[in-house]
Short mmCIF file of C-alpha atoms in Angstrom, two decimals:
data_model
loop_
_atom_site.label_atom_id
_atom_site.label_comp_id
_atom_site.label_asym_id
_atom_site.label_seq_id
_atom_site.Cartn_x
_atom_site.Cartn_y
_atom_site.Cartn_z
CA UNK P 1233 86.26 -53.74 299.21
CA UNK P 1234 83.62 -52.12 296.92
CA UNK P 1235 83.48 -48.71 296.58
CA UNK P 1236 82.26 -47.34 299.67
CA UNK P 1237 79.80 -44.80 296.90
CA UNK P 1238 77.93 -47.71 296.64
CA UNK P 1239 76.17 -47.91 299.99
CA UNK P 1240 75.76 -44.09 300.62
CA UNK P 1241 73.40 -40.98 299.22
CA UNK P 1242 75.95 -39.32 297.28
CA UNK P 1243 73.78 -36.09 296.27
CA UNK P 1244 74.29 -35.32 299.98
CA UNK P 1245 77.89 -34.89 299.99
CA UNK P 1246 80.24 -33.17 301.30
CA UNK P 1247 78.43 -34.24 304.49
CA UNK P 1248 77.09 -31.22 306.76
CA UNK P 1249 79.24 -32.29 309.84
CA UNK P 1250 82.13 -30.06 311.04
CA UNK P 1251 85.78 -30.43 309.80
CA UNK P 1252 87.64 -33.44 312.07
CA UNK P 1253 83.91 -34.17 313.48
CA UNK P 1254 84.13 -38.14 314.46
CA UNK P 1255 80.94 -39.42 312.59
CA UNK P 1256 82.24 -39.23 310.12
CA UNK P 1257 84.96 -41.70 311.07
CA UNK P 1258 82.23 -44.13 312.48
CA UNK P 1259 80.00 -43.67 308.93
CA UNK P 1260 83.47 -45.14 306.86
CA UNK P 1261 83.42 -47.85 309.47
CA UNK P 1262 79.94 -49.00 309.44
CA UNK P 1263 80.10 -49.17 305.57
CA UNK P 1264 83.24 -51.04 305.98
CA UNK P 1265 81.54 -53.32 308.35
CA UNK P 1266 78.59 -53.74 306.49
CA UNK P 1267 80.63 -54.53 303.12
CA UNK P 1268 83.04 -57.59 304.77
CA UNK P 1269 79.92 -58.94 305.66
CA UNK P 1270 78.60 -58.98 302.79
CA UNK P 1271 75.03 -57.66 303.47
CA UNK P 1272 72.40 -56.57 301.73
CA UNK P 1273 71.47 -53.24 301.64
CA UNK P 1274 67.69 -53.79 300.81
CA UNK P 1275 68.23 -55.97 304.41
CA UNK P 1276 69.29 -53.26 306.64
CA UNK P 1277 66.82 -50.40 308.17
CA UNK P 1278 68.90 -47.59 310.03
CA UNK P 1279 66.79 -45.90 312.62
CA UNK P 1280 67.89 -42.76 313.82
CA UNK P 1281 66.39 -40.19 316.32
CA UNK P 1282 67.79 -36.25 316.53
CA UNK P 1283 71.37 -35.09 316.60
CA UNK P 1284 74.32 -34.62 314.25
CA UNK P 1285 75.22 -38.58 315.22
CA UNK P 1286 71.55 -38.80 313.92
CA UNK P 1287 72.63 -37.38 310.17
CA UNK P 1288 74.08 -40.78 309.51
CA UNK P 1289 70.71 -42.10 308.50
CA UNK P 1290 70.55 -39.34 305.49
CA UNK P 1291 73.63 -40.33 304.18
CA UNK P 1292 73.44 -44.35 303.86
CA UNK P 1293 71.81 -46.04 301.08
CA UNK P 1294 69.90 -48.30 303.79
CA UNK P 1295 66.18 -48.56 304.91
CA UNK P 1296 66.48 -45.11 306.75
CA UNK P 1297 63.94 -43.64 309.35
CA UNK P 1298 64.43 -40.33 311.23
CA UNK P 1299 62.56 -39.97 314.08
CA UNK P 1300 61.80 -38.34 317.14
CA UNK P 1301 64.32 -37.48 319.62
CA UNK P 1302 65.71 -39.94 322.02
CA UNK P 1303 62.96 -42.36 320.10
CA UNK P 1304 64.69 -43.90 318.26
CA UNK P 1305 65.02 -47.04 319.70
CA UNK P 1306 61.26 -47.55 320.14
CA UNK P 1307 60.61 -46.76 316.60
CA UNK P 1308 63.01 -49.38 315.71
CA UNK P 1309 61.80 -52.16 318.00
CA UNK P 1310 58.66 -51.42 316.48
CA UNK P 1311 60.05 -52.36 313.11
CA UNK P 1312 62.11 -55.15 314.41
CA UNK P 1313 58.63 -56.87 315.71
CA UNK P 1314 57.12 -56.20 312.64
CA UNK P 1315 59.64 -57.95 310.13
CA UNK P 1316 62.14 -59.93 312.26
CA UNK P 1317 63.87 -60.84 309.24
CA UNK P 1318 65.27 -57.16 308.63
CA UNK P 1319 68.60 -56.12 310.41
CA UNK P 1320 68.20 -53.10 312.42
CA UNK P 1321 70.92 -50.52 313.22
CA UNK P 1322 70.53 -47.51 315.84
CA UNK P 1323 73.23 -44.93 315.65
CA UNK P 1324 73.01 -42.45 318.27
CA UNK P 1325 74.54 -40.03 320.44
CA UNK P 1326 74.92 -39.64 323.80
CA UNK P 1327 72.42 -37.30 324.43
CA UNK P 1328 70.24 -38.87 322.34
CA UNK P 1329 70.27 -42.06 323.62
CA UNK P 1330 71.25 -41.56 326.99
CA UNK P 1331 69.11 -38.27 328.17
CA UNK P 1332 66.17 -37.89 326.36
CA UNK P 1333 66.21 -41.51 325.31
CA UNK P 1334 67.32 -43.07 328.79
CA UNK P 1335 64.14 -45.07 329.24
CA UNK P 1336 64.52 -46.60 325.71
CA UNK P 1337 67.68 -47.53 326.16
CA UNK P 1338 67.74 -49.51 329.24
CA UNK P 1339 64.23 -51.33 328.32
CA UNK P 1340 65.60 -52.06 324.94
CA UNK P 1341 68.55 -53.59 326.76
CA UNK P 1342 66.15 -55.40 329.61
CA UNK P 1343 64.29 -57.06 326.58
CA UNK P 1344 67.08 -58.34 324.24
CA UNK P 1345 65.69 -57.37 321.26
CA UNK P 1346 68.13 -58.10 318.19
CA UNK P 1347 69.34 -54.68 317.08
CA UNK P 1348 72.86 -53.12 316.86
CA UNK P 1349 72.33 -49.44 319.17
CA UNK P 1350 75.25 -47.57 318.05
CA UNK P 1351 76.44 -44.63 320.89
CA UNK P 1352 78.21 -41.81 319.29
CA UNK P 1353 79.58 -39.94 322.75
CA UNK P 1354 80.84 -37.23 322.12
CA UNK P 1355 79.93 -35.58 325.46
CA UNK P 1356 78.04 -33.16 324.05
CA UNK P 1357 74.77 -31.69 322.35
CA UNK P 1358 76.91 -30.69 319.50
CA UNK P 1359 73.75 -29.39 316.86
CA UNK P 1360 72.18 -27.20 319.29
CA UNK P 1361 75.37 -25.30 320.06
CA UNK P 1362 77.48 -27.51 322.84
CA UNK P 1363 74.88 -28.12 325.93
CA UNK P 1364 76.91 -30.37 328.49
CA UNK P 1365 74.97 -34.31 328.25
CA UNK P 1366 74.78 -36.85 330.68
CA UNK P 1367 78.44 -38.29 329.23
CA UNK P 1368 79.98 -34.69 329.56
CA UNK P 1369 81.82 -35.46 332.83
CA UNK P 1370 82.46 -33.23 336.10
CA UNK P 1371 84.40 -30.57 336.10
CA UNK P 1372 84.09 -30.13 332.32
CA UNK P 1373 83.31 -27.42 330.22
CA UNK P 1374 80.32 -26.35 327.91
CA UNK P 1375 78.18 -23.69 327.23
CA UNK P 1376 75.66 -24.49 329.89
CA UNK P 1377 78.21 -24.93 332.00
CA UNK P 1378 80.41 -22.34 331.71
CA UNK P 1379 82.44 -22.38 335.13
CA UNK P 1380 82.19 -26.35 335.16
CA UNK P 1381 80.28 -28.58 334.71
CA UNK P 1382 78.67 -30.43 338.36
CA UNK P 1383 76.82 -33.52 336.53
CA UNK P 1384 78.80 -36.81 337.02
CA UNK P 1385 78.43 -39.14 333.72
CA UNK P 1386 77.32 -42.70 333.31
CA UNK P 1387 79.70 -44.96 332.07
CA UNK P 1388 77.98 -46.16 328.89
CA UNK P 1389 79.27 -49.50 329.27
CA UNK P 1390 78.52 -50.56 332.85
CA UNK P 1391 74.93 -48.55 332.16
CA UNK P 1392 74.35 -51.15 329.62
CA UNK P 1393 75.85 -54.41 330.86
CA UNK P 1394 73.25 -53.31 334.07
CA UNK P 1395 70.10 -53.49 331.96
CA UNK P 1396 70.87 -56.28 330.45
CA UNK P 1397 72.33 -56.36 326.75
CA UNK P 1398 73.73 -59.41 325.47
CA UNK P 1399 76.53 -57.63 323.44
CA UNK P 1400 78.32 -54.80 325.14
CA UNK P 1401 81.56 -53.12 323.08
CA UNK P 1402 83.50 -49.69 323.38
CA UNK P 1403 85.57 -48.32 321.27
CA UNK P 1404 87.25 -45.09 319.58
CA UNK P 1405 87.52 -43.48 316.43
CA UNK P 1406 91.39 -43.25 316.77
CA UNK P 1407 91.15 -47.21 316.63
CA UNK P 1408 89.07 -47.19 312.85
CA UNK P 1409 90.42 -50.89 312.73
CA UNK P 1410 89.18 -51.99 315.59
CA UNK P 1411 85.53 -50.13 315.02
CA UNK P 1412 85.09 -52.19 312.28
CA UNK P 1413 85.99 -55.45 313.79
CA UNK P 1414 83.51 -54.68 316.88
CA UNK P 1415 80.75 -53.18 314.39
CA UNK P 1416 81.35 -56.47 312.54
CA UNK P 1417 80.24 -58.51 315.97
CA UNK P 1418 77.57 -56.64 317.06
CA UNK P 1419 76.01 -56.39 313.57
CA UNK P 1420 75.88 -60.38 313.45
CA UNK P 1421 75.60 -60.67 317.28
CA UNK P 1422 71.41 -62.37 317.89
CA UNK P 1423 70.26 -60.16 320.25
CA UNK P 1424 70.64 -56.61 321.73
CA UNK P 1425 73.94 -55.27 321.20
CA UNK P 1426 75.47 -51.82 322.53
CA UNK P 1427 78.27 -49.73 321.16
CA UNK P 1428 79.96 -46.96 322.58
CA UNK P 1429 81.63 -45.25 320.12
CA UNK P 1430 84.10 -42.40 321.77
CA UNK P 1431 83.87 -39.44 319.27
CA UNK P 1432 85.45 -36.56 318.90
CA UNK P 1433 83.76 -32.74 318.41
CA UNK P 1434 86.40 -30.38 317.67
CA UNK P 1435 83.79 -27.65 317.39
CA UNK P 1436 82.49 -27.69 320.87
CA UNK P 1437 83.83 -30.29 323.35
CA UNK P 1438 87.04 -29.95 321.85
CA UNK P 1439 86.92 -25.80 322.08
CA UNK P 1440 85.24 -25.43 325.29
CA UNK P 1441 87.72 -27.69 326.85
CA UNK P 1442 90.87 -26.78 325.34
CA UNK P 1443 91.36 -30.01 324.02
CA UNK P 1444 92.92 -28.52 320.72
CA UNK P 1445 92.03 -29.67 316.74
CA UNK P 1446 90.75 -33.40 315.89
CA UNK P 1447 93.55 -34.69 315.84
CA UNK P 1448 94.86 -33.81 319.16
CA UNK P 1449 91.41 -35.14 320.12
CA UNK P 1450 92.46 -38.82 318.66
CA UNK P 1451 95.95 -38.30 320.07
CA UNK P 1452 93.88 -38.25 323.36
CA UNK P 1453 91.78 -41.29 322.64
CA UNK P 1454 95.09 -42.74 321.84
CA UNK P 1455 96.68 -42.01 324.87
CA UNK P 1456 93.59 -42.25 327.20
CA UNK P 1457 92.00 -45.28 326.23
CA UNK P 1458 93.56 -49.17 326.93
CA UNK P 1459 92.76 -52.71 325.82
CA UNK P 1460 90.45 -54.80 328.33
CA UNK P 1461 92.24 -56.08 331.38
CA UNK P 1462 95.77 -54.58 329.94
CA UNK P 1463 98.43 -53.76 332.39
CA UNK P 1464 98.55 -50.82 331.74
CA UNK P 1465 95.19 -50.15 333.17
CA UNK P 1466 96.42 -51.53 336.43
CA UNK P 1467 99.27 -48.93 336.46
CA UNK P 1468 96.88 -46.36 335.58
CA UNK P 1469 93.15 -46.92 336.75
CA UNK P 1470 92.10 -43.38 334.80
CA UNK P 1471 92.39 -45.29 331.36
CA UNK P 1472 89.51 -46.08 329.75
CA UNK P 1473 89.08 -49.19 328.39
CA UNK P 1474 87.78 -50.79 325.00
CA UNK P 1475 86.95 -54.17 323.73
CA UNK P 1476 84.01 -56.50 323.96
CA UNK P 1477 82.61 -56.31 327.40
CA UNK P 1478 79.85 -58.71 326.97
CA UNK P 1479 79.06 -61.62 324.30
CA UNK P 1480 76.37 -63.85 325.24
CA UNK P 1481 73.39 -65.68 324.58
CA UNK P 1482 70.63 -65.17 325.74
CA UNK P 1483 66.82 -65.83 324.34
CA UNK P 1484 66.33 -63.15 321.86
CA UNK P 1485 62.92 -60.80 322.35
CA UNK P 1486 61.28 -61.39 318.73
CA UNK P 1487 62.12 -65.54 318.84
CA UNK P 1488 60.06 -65.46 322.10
CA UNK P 1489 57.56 -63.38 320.76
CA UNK P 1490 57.24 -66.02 317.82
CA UNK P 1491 57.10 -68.42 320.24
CA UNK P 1492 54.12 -66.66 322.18
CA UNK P 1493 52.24 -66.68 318.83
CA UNK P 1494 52.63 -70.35 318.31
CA UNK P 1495 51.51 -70.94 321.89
CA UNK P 1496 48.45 -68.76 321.23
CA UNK P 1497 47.27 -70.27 318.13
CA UNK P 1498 47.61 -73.90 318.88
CA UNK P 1499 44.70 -75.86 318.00
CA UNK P 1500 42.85 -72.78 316.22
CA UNK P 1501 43.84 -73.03 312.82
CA UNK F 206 101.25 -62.59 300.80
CA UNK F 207 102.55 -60.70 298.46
CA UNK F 208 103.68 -56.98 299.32
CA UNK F 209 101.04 -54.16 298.48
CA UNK F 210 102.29 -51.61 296.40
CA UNK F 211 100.66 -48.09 296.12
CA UNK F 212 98.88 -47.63 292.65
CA UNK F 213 96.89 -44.44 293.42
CA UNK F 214 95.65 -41.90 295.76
CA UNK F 215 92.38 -40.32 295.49
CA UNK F 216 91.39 -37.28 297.45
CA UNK F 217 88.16 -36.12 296.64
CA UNK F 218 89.12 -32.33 296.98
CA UNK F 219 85.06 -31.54 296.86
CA UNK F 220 84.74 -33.61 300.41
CA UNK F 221 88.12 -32.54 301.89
CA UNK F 222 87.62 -30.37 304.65
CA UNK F 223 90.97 -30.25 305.66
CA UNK F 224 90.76 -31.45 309.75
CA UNK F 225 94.29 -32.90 309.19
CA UNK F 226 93.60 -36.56 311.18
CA UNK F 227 95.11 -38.01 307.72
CA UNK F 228 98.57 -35.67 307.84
CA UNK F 229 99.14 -36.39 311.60
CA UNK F 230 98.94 -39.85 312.20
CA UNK F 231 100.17 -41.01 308.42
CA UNK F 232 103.30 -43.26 309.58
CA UNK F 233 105.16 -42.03 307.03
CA UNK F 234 104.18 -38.94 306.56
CA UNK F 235 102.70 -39.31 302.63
CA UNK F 236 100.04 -36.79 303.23
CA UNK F 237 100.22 -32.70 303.33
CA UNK F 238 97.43 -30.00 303.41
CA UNK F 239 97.89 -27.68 300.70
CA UNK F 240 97.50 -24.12 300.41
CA UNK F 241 93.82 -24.47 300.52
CA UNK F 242 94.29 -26.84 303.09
CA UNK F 243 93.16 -30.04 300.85
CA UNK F 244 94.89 -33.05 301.70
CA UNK F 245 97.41 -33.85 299.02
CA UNK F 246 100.09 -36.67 298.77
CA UNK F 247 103.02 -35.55 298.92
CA UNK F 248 105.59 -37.86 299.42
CA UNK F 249 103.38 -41.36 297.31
CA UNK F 250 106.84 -42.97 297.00
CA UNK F 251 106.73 -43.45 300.94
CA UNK F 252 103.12 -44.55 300.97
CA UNK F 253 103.24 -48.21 302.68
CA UNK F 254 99.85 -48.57 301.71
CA UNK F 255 98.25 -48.88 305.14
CA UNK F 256 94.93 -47.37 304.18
CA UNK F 257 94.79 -45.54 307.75
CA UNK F 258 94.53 -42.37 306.17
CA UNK F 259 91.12 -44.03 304.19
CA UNK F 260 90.01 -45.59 307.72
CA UNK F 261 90.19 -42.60 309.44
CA UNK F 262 89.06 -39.85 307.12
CA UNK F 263 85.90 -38.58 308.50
CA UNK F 264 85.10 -36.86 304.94
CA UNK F 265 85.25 -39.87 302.73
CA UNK F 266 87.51 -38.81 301.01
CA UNK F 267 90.15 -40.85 300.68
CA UNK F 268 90.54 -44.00 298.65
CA UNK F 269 93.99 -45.84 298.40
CA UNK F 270 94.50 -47.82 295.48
CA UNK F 271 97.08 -50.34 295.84
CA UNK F 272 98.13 -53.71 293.87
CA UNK F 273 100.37 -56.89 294.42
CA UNK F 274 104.19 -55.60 293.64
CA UNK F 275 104.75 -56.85 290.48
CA UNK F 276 101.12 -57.35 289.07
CA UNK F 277 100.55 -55.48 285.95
CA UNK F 278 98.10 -53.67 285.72
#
């Protein structure tokens, strides 16, 4: 592999995220992704909306846009329509792209539109100072939510397969092998894909719910989390599992766009 | 394939921030946090050369150098 200096900012490092903070994890991933692939960097735009997941824009040597909260996602089909040929990558978190960004996400989804929409769940608003999010769980604690949290979550997964994406993945930072093999997919995958990234935040989720340090937080992914349709799932229905949900074709938004065009025009020039 | 043999590791102390992912789930237990709680390696000679320490880091600041046992370098 080349140096993974090559693809990121370097003047911003040491990174600003906490000590044992996940993103970090999924940034080393999505380089190491993006390198076995072999892609261009002047190819990629990374649009981001508001959050620490959000940071990761600043810090790869991409195309970069940070935008509005929860926006992201529109921004970047914007850009998609504009210049199809450009590969477009959407971390965000859960908040971000599940809360504020809920509307985006499922009609980005709905349409297909090729674009890899990275979810960074940490179950929390972690830059604001640990608000519980929509992926935060019952009976959990944050600083909203103090004697408990009474929100169910979605399930990120399901939420997406629903409204329609063509790719649908989950996985953890524990498994940093795996992450890269699923990026790897979704990155090359023509149409909408969706990854749920389980991430730990030692500094809130972590804190508030006793969970201990970062690494007793991957200890728990390890122990929590199962491969698709494993055995051990059927033992233990509470696991949650990870692995390509969905991979299939499906007529791609800007391809029928193109094809609207041609339609259009035919017999006018 | 030939067996990978550890050449190197470099901890960018600067980036460290000393979470400790990289000492706990080492499988042989190469890596230590120091007294400023940088990760160091301690024990290289053990060092399979798995790179999960690299995978994982989420500071970047790991890099395991490795070559072919008995390629000169």
């Amino acid at each position: 592999m080349a140096s993974v200096k090559e693809y990121i900012r370097e003047r911003f490092f040491p990174h600003i995220w906490c000590p044992g903070c996940g993103h970090g994890t999924v940034l080393k991933s999505l380089i190491t992704a993006v390198d076995q692939l072999g892609l261009s960097k002047n190819d990629i735009v990374m649009v981001s909306g508001i959050g620490c997941s959000s940071r990761i824009a600043g810090y790869v040597d991409f195309h970069t846009l940070h935008t509005l909260h929860g926006r992201a996602l529109a921004f970047a089909t914007g850009v998609k329509l504009s210049k199809p040929q450009l590969r477009v990558m959407v971390p965000m978190g859960d908040g971000d792209a599940l809360a504020i960004g809920g509307n985006h996400f499922i009609h980005a989804a709905r349409r297909n539109i090729a674009m890899t929409a990275i979810v960074m769940n940490n179950r929390i608003y972690g830059m604001t100072g640990g608000q519980f999010s929509p992926l935060s769980g019952y009976g959990k604690a944050a600083t909203t939510a103090p004697y408990g949290n009474i929100d169910h979550d979605f399930d990120v997964v399901q939420l997406a397969k629903a409204a329609g994406a063509s790719f649908v993945a989950r996985t953890t930072t524990y498994h940093a092998p795996q992450m890269v093999e699923i990026l790897k997919q979704a990155f090359t995958h023509k149409g909408f894909a969706v990854v749920e990234i389980l991430t730990q935040c030692p500094t809130y989720f972590g804190r508030k719910n006793k969970m201990g340090e970062a690494p007793d937080m991957l200890e728990w992914f390890k122990e929590n989390t199962t491969p698709i349709g494993s055995q051990a799932k059927q033992k233990n229905p509470s696991l949650i599992e990870r692995g390509v949900f969905v991979a299939e074709e499906k007529a791609e938004y800007c391809t029928e766009y193109e094809k609207v065009v041609e339609r259009a025009m035919k017999g006018r020039e | 394939m030939a067996k990978l043999k550890l050449k190197a590791h470099h901890i960018d102390r600067d980036w460290c921030k000393g979470c400790g992912i990289c000492v706990r789930f080492c499988p042989k237990h190469v890596l230590q946090l120091d007294d400023r709680e940088k990760a160091y390696a301690a024990h290289p000679e053990k060092c399979i050369g798995c790179r999960l320490c690299e995978m994982r880091c989420p500071d970047l600041s790991i890099t395991v150098e490795t070559e072919e046992e008995g390629e000169k370098s």
